CSV table of C-alpha atoms and ligand atoms in Angstrom, one decimal:
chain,number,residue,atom,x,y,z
A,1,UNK,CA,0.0,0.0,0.0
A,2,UNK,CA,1.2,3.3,-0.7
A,3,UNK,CA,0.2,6.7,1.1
A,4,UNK,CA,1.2,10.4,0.9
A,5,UNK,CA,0.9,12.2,4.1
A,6,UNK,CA,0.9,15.6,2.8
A,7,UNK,CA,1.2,19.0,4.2
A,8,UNK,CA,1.7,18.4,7.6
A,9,UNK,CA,5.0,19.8,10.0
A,10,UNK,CA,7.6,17.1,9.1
A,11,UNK,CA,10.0,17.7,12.4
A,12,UNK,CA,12.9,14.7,11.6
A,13,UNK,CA,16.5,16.0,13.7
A,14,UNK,CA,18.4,13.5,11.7
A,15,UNK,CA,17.8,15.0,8.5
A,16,UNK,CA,17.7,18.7,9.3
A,17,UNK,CA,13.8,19.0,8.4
A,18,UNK,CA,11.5,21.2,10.5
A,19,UNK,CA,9.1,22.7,7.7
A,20,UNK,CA,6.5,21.6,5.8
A,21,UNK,CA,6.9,18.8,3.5
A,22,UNK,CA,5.3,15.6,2.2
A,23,UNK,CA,5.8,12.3,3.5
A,24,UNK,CA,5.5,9.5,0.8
A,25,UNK,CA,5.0,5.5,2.2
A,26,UNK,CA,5.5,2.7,-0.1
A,27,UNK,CA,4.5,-0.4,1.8
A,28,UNK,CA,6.7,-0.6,5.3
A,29,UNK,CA,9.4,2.2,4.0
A,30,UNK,CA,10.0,5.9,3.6
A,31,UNK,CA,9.7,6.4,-0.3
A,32,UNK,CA,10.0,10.2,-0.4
A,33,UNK,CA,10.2,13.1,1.2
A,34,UNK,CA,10.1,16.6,-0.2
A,35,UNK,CA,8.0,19.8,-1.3
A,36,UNK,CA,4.8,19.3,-3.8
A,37,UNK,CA,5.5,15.6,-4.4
A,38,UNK,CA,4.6,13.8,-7.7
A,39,UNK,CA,3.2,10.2,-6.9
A,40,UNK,CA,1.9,7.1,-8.5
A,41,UNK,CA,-1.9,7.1,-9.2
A,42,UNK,CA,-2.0,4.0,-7.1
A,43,UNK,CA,-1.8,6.1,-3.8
A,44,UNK,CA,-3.6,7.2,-1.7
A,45,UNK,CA,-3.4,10.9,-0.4
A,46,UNK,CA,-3.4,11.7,3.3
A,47,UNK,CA,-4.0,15.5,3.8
A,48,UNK,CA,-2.4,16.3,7.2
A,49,UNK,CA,-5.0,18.2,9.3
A,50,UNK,CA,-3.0,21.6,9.8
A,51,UNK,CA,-1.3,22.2,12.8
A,52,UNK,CA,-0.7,18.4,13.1
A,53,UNK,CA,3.1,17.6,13.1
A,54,UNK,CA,4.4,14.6,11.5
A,55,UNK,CA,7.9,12.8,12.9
A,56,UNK,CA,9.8,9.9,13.2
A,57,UNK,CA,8.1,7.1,15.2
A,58,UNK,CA,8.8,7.2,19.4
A,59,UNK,CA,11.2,4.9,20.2
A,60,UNK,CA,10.6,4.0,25.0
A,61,UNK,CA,14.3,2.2,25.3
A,62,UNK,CA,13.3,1.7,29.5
A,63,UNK,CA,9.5,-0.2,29.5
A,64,UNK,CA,8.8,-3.4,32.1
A,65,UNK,CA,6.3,-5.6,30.0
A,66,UNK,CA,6.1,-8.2,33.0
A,67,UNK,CA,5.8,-10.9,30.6
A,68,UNK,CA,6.4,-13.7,31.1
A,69,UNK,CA,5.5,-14.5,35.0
A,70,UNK,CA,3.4,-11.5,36.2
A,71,UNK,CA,1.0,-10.7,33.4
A,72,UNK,CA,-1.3,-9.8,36.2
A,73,UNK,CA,0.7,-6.3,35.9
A,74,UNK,CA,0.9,-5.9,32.0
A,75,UNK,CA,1.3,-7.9,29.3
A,76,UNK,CA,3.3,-7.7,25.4
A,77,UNK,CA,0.0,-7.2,24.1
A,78,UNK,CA,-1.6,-4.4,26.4
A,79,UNK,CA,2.0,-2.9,26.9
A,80,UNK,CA,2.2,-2.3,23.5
A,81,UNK,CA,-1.2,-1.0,23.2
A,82,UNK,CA,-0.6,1.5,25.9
A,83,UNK,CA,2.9,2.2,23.8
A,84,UNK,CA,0.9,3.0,20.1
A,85,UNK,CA,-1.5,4.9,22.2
A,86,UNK,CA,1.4,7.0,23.6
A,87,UNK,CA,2.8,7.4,20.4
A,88,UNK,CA,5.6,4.7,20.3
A,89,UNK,CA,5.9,2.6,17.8
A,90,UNK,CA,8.9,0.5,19.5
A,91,UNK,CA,9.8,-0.4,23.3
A,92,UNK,CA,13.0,-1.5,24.5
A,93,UNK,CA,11.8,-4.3,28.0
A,94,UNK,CA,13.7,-4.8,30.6
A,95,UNK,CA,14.8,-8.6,31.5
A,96,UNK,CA,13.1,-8.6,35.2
A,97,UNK,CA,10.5,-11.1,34.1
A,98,UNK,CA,10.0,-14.2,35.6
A,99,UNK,CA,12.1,-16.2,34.3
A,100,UNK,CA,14.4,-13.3,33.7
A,101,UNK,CA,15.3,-12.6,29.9
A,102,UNK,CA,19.0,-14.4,30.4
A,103,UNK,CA,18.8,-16.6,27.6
A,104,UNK,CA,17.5,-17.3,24.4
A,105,UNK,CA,14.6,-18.7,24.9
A,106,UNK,CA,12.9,-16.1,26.7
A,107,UNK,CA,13.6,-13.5,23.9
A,108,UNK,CA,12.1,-15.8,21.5
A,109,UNK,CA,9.3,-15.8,23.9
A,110,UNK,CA,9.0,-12.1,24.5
A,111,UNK,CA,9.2,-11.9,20.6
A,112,UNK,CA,6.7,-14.1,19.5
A,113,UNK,CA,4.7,-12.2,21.9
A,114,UNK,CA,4.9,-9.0,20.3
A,115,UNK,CA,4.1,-10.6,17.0
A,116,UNK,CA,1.2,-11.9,18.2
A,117,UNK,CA,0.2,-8.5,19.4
A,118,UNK,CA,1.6,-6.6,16.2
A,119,UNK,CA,1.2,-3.4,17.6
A,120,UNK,CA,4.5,-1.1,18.4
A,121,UNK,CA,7.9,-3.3,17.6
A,122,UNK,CA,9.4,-5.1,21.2
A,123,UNK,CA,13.1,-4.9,21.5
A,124,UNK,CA,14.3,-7.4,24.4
A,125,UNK,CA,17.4,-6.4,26.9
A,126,UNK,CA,19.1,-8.9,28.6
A,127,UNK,CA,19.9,-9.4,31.6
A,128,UNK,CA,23.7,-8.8,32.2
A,129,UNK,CA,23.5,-12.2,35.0
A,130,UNK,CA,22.2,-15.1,34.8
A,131,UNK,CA,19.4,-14.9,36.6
A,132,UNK,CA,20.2,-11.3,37.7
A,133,UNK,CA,21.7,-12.6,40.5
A,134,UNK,CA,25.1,-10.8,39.9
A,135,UNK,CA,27.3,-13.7,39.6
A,136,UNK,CA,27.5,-15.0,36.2
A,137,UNK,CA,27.4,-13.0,33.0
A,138,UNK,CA,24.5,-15.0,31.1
A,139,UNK,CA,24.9,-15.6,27.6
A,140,UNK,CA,25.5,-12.8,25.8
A,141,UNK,CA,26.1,-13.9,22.5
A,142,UNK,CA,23.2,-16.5,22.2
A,143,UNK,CA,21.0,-13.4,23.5
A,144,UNK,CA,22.5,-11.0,20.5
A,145,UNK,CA,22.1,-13.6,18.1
A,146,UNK,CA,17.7,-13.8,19.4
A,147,UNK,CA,17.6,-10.6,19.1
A,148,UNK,CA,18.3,-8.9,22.1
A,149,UNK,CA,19.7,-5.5,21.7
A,150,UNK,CA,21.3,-4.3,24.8
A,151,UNK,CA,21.9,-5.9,28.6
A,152,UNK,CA,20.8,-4.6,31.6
A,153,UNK,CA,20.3,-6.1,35.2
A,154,UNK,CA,17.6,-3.3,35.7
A,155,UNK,CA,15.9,-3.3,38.7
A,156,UNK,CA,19.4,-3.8,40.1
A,157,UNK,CA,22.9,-2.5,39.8
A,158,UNK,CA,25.5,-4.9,38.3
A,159,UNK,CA,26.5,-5.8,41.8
A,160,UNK,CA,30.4,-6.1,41.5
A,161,UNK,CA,33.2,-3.8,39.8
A,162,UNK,CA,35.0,-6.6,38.0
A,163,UNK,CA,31.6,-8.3,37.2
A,164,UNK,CA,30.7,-4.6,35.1
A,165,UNK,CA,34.5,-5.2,33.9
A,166,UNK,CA,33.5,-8.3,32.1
A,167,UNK,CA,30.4,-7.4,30.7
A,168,UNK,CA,31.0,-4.4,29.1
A,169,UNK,CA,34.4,-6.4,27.4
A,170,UNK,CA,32.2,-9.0,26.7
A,171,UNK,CA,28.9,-6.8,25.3
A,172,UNK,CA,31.8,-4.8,23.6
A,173,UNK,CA,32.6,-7.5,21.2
A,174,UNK,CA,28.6,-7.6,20.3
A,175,UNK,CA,28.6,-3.9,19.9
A,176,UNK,CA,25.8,-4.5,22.6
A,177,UNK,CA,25.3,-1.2,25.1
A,178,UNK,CA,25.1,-1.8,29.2
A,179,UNK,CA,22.2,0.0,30.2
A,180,UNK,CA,22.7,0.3,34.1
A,181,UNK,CA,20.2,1.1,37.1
A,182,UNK,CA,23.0,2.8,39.1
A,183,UNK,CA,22.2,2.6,42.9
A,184,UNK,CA,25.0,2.0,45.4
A,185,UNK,CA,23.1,-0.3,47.5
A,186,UNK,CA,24.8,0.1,50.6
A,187,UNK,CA,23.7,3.6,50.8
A,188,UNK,CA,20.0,2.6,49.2
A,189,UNK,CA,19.4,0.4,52.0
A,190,UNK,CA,16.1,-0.3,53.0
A,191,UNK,CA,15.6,3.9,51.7
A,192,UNK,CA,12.2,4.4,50.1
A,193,UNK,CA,12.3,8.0,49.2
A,194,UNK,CA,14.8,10.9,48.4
A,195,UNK,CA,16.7,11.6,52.1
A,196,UNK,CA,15.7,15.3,52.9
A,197,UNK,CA,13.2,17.1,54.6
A,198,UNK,CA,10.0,15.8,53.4
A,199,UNK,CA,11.1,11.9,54.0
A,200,UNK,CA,12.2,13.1,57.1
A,201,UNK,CA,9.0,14.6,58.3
A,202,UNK,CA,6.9,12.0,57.1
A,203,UNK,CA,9.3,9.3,58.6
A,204,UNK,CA,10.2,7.6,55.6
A,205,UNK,CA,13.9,5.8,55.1
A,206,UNK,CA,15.9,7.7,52.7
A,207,UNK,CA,17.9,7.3,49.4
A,208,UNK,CA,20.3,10.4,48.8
A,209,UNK,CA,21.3,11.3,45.5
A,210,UNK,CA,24.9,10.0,45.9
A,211,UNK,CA,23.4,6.3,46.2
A,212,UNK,CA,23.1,7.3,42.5
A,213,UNK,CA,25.9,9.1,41.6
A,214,UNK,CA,28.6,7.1,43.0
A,215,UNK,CA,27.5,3.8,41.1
A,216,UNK,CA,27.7,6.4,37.5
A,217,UNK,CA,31.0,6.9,38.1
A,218,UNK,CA,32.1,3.4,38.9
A,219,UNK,CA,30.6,2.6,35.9
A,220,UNK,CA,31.6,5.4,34.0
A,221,UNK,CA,35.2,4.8,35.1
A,222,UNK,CA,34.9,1.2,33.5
A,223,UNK,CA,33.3,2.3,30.4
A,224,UNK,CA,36.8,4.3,30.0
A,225,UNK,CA,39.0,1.5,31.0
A,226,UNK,CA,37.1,-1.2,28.6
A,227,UNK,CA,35.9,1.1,26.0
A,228,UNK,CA,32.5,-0.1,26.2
A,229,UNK,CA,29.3,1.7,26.3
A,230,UNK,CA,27.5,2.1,29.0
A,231,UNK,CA,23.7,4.1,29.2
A,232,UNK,CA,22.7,5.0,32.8
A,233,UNK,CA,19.0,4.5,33.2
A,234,UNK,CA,16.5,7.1,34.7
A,235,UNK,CA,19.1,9.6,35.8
A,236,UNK,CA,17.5,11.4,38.8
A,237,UNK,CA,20.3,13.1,41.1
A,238,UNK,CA,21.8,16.7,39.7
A,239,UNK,CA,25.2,14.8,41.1
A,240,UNK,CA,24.7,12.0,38.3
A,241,UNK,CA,24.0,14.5,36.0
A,242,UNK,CA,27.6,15.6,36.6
A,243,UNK,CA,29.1,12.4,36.5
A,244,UNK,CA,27.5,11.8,33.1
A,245,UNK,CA,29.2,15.3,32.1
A,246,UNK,CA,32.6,14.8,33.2
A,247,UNK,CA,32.5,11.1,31.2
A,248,UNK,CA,31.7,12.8,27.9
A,249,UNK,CA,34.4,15.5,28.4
A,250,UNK,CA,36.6,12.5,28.8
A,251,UNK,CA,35.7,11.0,25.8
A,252,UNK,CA,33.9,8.1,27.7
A,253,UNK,CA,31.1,6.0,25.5
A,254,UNK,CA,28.3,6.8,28.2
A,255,UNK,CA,24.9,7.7,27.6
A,256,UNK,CA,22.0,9.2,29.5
A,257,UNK,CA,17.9,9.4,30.2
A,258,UNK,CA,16.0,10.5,32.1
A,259,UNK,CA,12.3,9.7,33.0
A,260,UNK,CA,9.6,12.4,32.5
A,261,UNK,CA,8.3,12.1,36.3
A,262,UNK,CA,11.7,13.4,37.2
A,263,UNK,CA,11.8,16.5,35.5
A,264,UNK,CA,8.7,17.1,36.7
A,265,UNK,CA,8.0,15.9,40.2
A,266,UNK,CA,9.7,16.7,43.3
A,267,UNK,CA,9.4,14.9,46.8
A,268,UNK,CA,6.8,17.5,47.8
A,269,UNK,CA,4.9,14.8,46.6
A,270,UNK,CA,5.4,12.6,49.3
A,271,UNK,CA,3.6,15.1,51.8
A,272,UNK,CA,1.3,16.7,49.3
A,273,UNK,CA,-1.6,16.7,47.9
A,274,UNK,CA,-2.1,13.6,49.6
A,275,UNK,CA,0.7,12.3,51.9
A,276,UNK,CA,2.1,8.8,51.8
A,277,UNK,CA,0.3,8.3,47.7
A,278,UNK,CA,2.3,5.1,46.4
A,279,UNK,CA,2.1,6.6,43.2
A,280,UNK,CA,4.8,8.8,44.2
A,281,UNK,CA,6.8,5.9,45.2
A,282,UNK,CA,9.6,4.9,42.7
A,283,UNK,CA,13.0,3.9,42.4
A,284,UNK,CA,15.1,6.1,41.9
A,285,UNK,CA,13.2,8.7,44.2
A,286,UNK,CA,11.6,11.9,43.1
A,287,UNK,CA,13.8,14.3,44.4
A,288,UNK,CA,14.6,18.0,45.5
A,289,UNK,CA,13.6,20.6,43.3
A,290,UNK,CA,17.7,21.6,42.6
A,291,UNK,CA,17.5,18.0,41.0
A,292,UNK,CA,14.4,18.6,39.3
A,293,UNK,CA,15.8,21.8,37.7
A,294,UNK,CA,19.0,20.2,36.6
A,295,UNK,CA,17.5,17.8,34.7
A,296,UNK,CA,15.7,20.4,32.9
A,297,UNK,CA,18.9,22.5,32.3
A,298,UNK,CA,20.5,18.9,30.9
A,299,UNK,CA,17.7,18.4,28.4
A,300,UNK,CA,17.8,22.0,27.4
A,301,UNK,CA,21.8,21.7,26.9
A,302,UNK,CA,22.2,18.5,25.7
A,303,UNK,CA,24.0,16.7,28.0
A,304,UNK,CA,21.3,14.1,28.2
A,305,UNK,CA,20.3,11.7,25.3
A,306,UNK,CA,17.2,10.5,25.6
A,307,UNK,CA,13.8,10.9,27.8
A,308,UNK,CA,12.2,7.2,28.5
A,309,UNK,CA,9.7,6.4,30.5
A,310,UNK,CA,10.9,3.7,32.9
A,311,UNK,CA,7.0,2.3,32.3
A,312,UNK,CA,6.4,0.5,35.4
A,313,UNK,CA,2.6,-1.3,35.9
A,314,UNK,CA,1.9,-2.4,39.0
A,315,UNK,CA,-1.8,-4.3,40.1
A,316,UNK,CA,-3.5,-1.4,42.2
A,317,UNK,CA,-3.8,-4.2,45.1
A,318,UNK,CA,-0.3,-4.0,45.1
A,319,UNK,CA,0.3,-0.5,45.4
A,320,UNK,CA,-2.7,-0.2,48.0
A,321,UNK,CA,-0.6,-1.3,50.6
A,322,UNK,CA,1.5,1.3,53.0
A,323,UNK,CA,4.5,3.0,51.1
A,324,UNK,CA,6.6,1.2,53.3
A,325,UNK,CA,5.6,-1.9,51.4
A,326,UNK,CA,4.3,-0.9,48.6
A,327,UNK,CA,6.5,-1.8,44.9
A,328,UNK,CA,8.1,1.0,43.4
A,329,UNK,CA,7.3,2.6,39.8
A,330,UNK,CA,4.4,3.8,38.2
A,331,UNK,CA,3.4,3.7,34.5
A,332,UNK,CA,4.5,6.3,32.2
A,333,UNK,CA,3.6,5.2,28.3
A,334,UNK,CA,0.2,7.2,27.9
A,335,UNK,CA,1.5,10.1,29.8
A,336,UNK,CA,5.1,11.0,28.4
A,337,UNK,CA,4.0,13.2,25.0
A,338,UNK,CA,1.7,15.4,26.7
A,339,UNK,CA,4.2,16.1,29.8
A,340,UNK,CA,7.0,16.8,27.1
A,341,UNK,CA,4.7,19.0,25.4
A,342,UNK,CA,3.4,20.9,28.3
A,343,UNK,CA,6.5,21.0,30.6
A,344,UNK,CA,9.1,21.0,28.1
A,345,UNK,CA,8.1,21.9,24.5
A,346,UNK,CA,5.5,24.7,25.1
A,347,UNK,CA,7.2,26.4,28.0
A,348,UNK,CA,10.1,26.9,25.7
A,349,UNK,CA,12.6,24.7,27.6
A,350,UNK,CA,13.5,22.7,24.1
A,351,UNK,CA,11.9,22.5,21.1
A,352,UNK,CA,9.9,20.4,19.0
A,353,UNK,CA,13.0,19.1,16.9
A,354,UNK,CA,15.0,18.3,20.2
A,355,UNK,CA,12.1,16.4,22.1
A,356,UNK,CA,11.9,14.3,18.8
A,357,UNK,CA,15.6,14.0,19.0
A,358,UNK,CA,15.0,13.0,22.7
A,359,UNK,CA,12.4,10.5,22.0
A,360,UNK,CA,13.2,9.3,18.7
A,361,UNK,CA,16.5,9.8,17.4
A,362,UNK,CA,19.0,9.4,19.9
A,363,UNK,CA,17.3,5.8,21.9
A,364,UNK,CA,17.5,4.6,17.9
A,365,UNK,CA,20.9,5.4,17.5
A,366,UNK,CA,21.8,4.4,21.8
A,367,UNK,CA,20.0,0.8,20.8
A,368,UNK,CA,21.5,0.8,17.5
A,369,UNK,CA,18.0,0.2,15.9
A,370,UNK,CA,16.3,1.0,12.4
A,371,UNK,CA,14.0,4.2,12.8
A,372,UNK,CA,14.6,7.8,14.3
A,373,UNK,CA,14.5,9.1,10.6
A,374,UNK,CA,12.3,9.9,7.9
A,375,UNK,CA,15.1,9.3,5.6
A,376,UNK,CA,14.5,7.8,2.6
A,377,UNK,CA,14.7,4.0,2.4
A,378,UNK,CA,14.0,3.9,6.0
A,379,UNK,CA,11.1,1.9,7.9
A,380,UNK,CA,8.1,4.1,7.7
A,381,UNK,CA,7.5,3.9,11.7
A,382,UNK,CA,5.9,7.7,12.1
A,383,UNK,CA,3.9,9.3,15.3
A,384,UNK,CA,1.6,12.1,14.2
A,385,UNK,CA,1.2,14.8,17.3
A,386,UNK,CA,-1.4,17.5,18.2
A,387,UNK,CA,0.7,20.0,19.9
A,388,UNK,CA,-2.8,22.0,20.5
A,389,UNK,CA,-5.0,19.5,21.4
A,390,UNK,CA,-5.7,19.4,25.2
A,391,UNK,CA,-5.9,15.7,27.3
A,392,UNK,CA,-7.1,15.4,31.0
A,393,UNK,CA,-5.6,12.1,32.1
A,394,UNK,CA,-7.9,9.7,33.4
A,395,UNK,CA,-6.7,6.7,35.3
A,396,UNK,CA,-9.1,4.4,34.4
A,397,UNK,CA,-9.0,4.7,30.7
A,398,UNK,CA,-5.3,4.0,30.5
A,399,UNK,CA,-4.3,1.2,27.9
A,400,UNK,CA,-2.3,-0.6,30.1
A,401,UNK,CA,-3.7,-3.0,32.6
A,402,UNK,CA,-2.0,-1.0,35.7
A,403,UNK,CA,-3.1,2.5,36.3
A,404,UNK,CA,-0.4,3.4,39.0
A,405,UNK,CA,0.0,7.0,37.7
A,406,UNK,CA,0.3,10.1,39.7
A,407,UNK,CA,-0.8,11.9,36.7
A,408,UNK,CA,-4.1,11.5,37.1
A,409,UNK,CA,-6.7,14.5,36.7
A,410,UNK,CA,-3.9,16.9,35.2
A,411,UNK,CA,-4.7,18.0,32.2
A,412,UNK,CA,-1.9,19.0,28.9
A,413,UNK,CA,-2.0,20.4,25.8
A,414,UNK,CA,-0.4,18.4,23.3
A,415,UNK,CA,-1.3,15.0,22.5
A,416,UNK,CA,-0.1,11.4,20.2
A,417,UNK,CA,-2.5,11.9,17.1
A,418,UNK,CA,-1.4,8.8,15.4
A,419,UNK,CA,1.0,5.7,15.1
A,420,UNK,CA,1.8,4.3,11.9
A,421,UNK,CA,4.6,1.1,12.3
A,422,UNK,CA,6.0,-0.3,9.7
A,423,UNK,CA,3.4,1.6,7.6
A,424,UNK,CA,0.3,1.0,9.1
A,425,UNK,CA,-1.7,3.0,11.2
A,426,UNK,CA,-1.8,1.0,14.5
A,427,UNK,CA,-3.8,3.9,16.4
A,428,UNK,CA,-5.1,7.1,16.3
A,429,UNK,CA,-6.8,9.3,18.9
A,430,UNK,CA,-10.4,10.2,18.7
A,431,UNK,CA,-9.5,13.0,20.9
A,432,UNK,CA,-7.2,14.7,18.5
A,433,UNK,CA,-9.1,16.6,15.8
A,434,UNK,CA,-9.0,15.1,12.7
A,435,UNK,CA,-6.5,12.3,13.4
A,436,UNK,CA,-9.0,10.1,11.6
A,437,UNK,CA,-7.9,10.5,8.2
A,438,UNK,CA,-4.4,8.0,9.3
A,439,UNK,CA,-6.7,4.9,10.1
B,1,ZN,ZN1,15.8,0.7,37.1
């Protein structure tokens, strides 16, 4: 099938466009992009509603699927629904599964999964261990050659300096990134919330920022000594922030993101609006607002890579417990283009071109995956955004089968129109004005 999106804002960072141009699809591939295009009388024309903006599909490189072993939590096929609905045509999952993704098997699993569900494409990561236990690297190469496209023992730090050593030599000769969930877990402890005042008050066990920082620079340090690449996960401490600078002045391979609730939210949010919500409870912390504000100034600057959602479902019995005990992470597919829009893109922090660089761009070229472009040849995976179109979220009507977001009720300009992967529209919004035309 071939379709010509025409007239709408084509904003693609990877080949200088921001302007309005035409977007011609020949079956799952860019054909042609350009001014006033001439096409074959076999296609059909898609007139972009104006003001919609047309880009290169939204690529989450931090999402928990839960499957296999706790699809009471999510699922490959409603995670990927909530991820089309949210505008991304392709999620990176984390290996915390049960079993854990260590092996082949399970990303043959996870795949045939996402096949099933053919909505937004599922890239698995590894787990660094076997069994995440910290011990033994798993196999690496038998996970490459499945299909996995990065390792990670998320949900955990790689627990040893020489055990980080061997994987980043070893993921090196795969050209395989480590994606680390730096926490020092000595100083983590049994901490549920960012140390300060407002744990302190409400007698919660702190996590200070350090906890964070000093495990980026163990692992930055190795990423210089091995010359492999490693990608620290939801950054949330300004100190990390740092650490991440100083490696890229050295000329380390180390890449960062960081998750939208932590350029937004603060531990206010422990005390206030209502104190102890488990919604607020995730790992790494929300923390101070100096922490907040850096990770705005890094976005603005550059000095991050990447904004990803660290999409964590949990069953609401689970969080309806006392933040003490409660799990931590909330779910962040559905919610991440409006808050970019509304914190980030309308305020004037960055603009369009570097959120879709943010988004798009940079987790392709971090994970080393087709996509990120609108370049000619390339897979036609394409979100269509409303920046004017406003969206008041409401729990209950998430796609995902957790609704664990603190999100709910707020309301932001700037919505996911439509997901096209691989060429075919795969959602689109009734709530965006004219976003029909794509089905
Ligand atoms: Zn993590």
């Amino acid at each position: 099938m071939k379709r010509l999106l025409r007239g709408g804002r084509v904003v693609d960072p990877a080949n200088g466009r921001d302007g309005v141009f035409d977007v011609w699809i020949d079956g799952d591939r860019i054909a042609q992009v350009g001014r006033d295009l001439r096409v074959d009388g076999d296609t059909r024309i898609v007139d972009v509603p104006s003001g919609l903006v047309v880009c290169p599909g939204l690529i989450d490189m931090h999402v928990h699927l839960r499957e296999p072993g706790q699809e009471h939590k999510e699922t490959v096929a409603t995670g990927t629904a909530a991820a089309v609905a949210g505008g991304f045509t392709a999620v990176a999952c984390m290996p915390n599964t049960s079993p854990v993704i260590d092996n082949a098997g399970v990303v043959a699993y996870v795949l045939k999964k996402a096949a099933e569900a053919n909505l937004a494409r599922v890239y698995p990561i590894g787990a660094v261990s076997r069994g995440q236990r910290g011990e033994q690297l798993a196999d690496i190469a038998e996970m490459k050659a499945a299909g996995c496209v990065a390792l990670t023992d998320d949900g955990h730090p790689v627990s040893t300096a020489i055990l980080m050593r061997r994987a980043l030599e070893y993921a090196g000769m795969f050209d395989l990134p480590v994606i680390e969930h730096c926490e020092e877990q000595s100083l983590k402890g049994e901490g549920v919330a960012h140390e300060g005042f407002h744990a302190s008050s409400l007698g919660l066990r702190g996590i200070p920022g350090e906890a964070e920082s000093i495990m980026a620079l163990r692992d930055i340090s190795l990423a210089e000594l091995t010359g492999g690449a490693v990608h620290v996960a939801h950054m949330s401490a300004r100190q990390t922030l740092d650490a991440v600078r100083y490696g890229k002045s050295r000329g380390a391979r180390v890449t960062c993101e960081v998750t939208p609730h932590h350029f937004v939210l603060t531990d206010e949010m422990l005390g206030a609006p209502v104190a102890y919500d488990t919604n607020v409870k995730m790992n790494p912390p929300l923390r101070q607002i100096e922490d907040r504000d850096a990770m705005l100034a890094g976005l603005a600057d550059g000095s991050i890579d990447a904004i990803a959602t660290d999409h964590a479902p949990h069953h609401a019995d689970e969080k309806a417990v006392e933040f003490d005990r409660a799990p931590f992470g909330i779910v962040g597919l559905e919610t991440c283009v409006p808050i970019v829009f509304e914190k980030l893109v309308h305020p004037g922090h960055i603009t369009l071109a570097r959120a879709v660089e943010l988004l798009s761009l940079n987790p392709a070229r971090i994970l080393r995956r087709p996509g990120g472009s609108l370049a000619v040849g390339a897979v036609a995976d394409v979100t269509v955004l409303a920046p004017e179109a406003s969206t008041t979220i409401v729990a209950s009507r998430l796609m995902s089968k957790s609704k664990n977001t603190p999100f709910g009720g707020w309301t932001f300009r700037g919505v996911t129109a439509a997901t096209i992967v691989g060429g075919r529209t795969v959602f689109t919004n009734p709530d965006a004005p004219g976003a029909a035309v794509f089905a």
